[in-house]
XYZ file of C-alpha atoms in Angstrom:
190
model
C -19.468 -19.193 -37.006
C -20.776 -14.706 -37.475
C -23.998 -15.889 -35.281
C -21.321 -16.994 -32.032
C -19.640 -13.801 -32.537
C -22.743 -11.769 -32.052
C -24.178 -14.086 -30.017
C -20.460 -13.553 -28.191
C -20.200 -9.988 -28.523
C -24.283 -9.845 -27.003
C -22.936 -11.250 -24.098
C -19.858 -9.377 -23.912
C -22.301 -5.547 -23.881
C -24.858 -7.501 -21.239
C -22.146 -8.390 -18.467
C -20.731 -4.759 -18.839
C -24.019 -3.247 -17.773
C -24.448 -5.116 -14.769
C -23.927 -3.444 -11.396
C -21.863 -5.981 -9.670
C -18.958 -4.546 -12.376
C -19.912 -1.006 -12.387
C -19.214 -1.737 -8.590
C -15.355 -2.833 -8.585
C -15.327 0.099 -11.901
C -16.263 2.548 -9.216
C -13.613 1.445 -6.996
C -15.830 1.188 -3.622
C -13.637 -0.764 -0.977
C -16.354 -1.787 1.633
C -14.839 -4.959 2.329
C -11.412 -5.467 5.080
C -9.634 -7.852 5.150
C -8.947 -9.493 8.850
C -5.550 -9.980 10.819
C -6.040 -13.710 9.589
C -5.647 -12.903 6.322
C -3.218 -9.917 6.627
C -1.010 -12.488 8.383
C -0.883 -14.360 5.705
C -0.155 -13.151 3.021
C 3.195 -11.022 5.905
C 4.079 -14.266 6.103
C 3.938 -15.277 2.354
C 5.899 -12.108 1.290
C 9.144 -11.559 3.736
C 9.465 -15.140 4.319
C 12.044 -15.648 7.152
C 12.678 -12.803 8.723
C 8.631 -12.537 9.711
C 9.125 -13.446 12.681
C 7.764 -10.530 14.712
C 5.178 -9.226 12.197
C 1.695 -10.963 14.184
C 2.827 -8.400 16.598
C 2.395 -5.778 13.906
C 0.548 -6.558 12.991
C -1.814 -7.052 16.111
C -0.644 -2.918 17.317
C -2.242 -2.483 13.797
C -5.511 -3.476 13.978
C -6.161 -2.510 18.218
C -5.343 0.831 16.774
C -6.871 1.342 13.261
C -9.056 -1.432 12.947
C -9.085 -3.996 9.742
C -8.424 -2.590 6.302
C -10.037 -3.030 3.424
C -7.166 -3.028 1.632
C -2.540 -3.402 1.339
C -0.008 -3.299 -0.902
C 3.073 -6.174 -0.797
C 5.698 -3.613 -2.620
C 10.472 -2.832 -2.826
C 11.749 0.024 -1.153
C 14.493 2.302 -1.013
C 16.222 5.551 0.015
C 19.065 7.119 1.811
C 19.807 10.614 3.419
C 22.690 12.805 4.765
C 20.370 14.714 6.201
C 17.821 15.325 3.598
C 16.985 12.144 1.964
C 14.338 10.404 -0.295
C 12.125 7.097 -0.757
C 11.390 5.132 -3.848
C 9.308 2.209 -3.917
C 6.701 -0.023 -6.176
C 4.394 -2.006 -5.491
C 0.999 -3.900 -5.605
C -2.328 -3.049 -4.060
C -4.656 -5.270 -2.883
C -8.356 -4.535 -3.108
C -11.124 -6.839 -1.735
C -13.995 -5.361 -4.290
C -11.831 -2.998 -6.989
C -8.674 -5.690 -8.417
C -4.954 -4.986 -7.888
C -3.617 -1.717 -9.076
C 0.483 -1.242 -9.664
C 0.964 2.327 -7.762
C 4.381 3.740 -6.794
C 5.480 5.679 -4.149
C 8.537 8.833 -3.222
C 8.994 11.043 -1.640
C 11.981 13.416 -0.001
C 12.850 13.513 4.172
C 14.424 15.660 6.594
C 16.179 16.165 9.616
C 18.756 13.920 11.718
C 18.170 10.514 9.067
C 21.873 9.859 7.555
C 21.624 7.009 6.662
C 21.140 3.649 2.931
C 18.816 1.210 3.549
C 16.735 -1.333 1.141
C 13.317 -3.314 2.156
C 10.536 -4.593 1.656
C 7.323 -3.575 2.334
C 3.819 -4.022 3.060
C 1.338 -1.755 4.009
C -2.010 -1.897 5.849
C -4.202 0.895 4.125
C -7.044 1.467 5.656
C -10.756 3.945 5.545
C -9.153 4.004 1.835
C -12.704 5.427 0.137
C -11.873 3.777 -3.667
C -8.856 2.945 -5.236
C -7.768 6.370 -6.385
C -7.915 8.479 -2.979
C -3.942 6.662 -2.679
C -3.125 8.603 -5.396
C -1.640 11.312 -3.034
C 0.001 12.307 -0.108
C 0.927 11.434 2.290
C 2.651 12.887 5.819
C 4.461 11.035 8.498
C 7.029 11.239 10.583
C 9.553 8.617 10.757
C 11.773 7.670 13.451
C 8.603 6.888 16.133
C 9.155 3.606 14.488
C 7.928 0.429 16.947
C 10.319 -2.115 16.201
C 9.861 -6.384 16.807
C 11.997 -8.786 15.275
C 13.955 -6.759 13.042
C 10.252 -5.366 11.051
C 9.163 -1.438 12.102
C 6.099 0.520 11.395
C 4.656 3.974 11.145
C 1.719 5.712 10.372
C 0.808 8.386 7.598
C -2.274 10.024 7.488
C -4.439 12.444 4.251
C -7.942 12.947 5.849
C -9.957 9.434 7.366
C -7.107 7.536 4.977
C -4.336 5.686 6.918
C -0.874 4.349 5.542
C 1.051 2.014 7.541
C 4.104 0.267 5.867
C 5.212 -2.138 8.033
C 8.379 -2.596 6.087
C 12.004 -5.100 6.876
C 14.643 -4.879 4.841
C 19.049 -4.664 4.768
C 21.165 -1.486 5.130
C 21.299 1.402 8.207
C 19.405 4.512 8.145
C 19.425 6.286 11.994
C 17.275 9.228 12.759
C 13.687 11.094 13.487
C 12.889 13.078 10.091
C 9.533 13.597 9.024
C 8.836 13.851 5.422
C 5.600 12.108 2.556
C 4.886 9.467 0.558
C 3.392 10.857 -2.153
C 1.828 7.738 -4.277
C 0.892 7.717 -8.029
C 0.261 5.448 -11.239
C 4.004 6.098 -12.768
C 7.253 6.103 -11.524
C 8.954 9.424 -11.260
C 12.144 10.394 -10.244
C 10.799 13.683 -8.951
C 10.238 13.551 -4.780
C 8.125 15.923 -4.310
């Protein structure tokens, strides 16, 4: 019994040093997703409101190429000229696994209302999982909308995050702001 336990322990230690395990822990995100894979994930996530999803994904792929990660989650927010947005979801990658992410951010502009949405964020050029945990500035209001879905783009360095959202509520206007992605939830939008 003890010999079997020791043999299993030796095997586990041996596999921990295996190169594939080191690559996954390193977070190297070289493999991308095809438009069909993203479309399938989006249809499963958004359900019946995903009528215009194919058009938005086609537009994102034509502008940015193939993403090497995507986030599925939900967010809510409100604004009266100054606003805030909060969300949480899961980052999916091919070779670095899944990771819980939270985001929050302020906005400033001619923006009034409140909303809640389901969000799919396509992530491009993400070198490692840790690179998602940063502030991504953007302009909201330059939304391309199809079939109840909206798309914007945020950029930090070479990394693009393209949120595609569908939700309920009424929030209209134009604003500037950023999303701050974190490992833990926080009420501080800054």
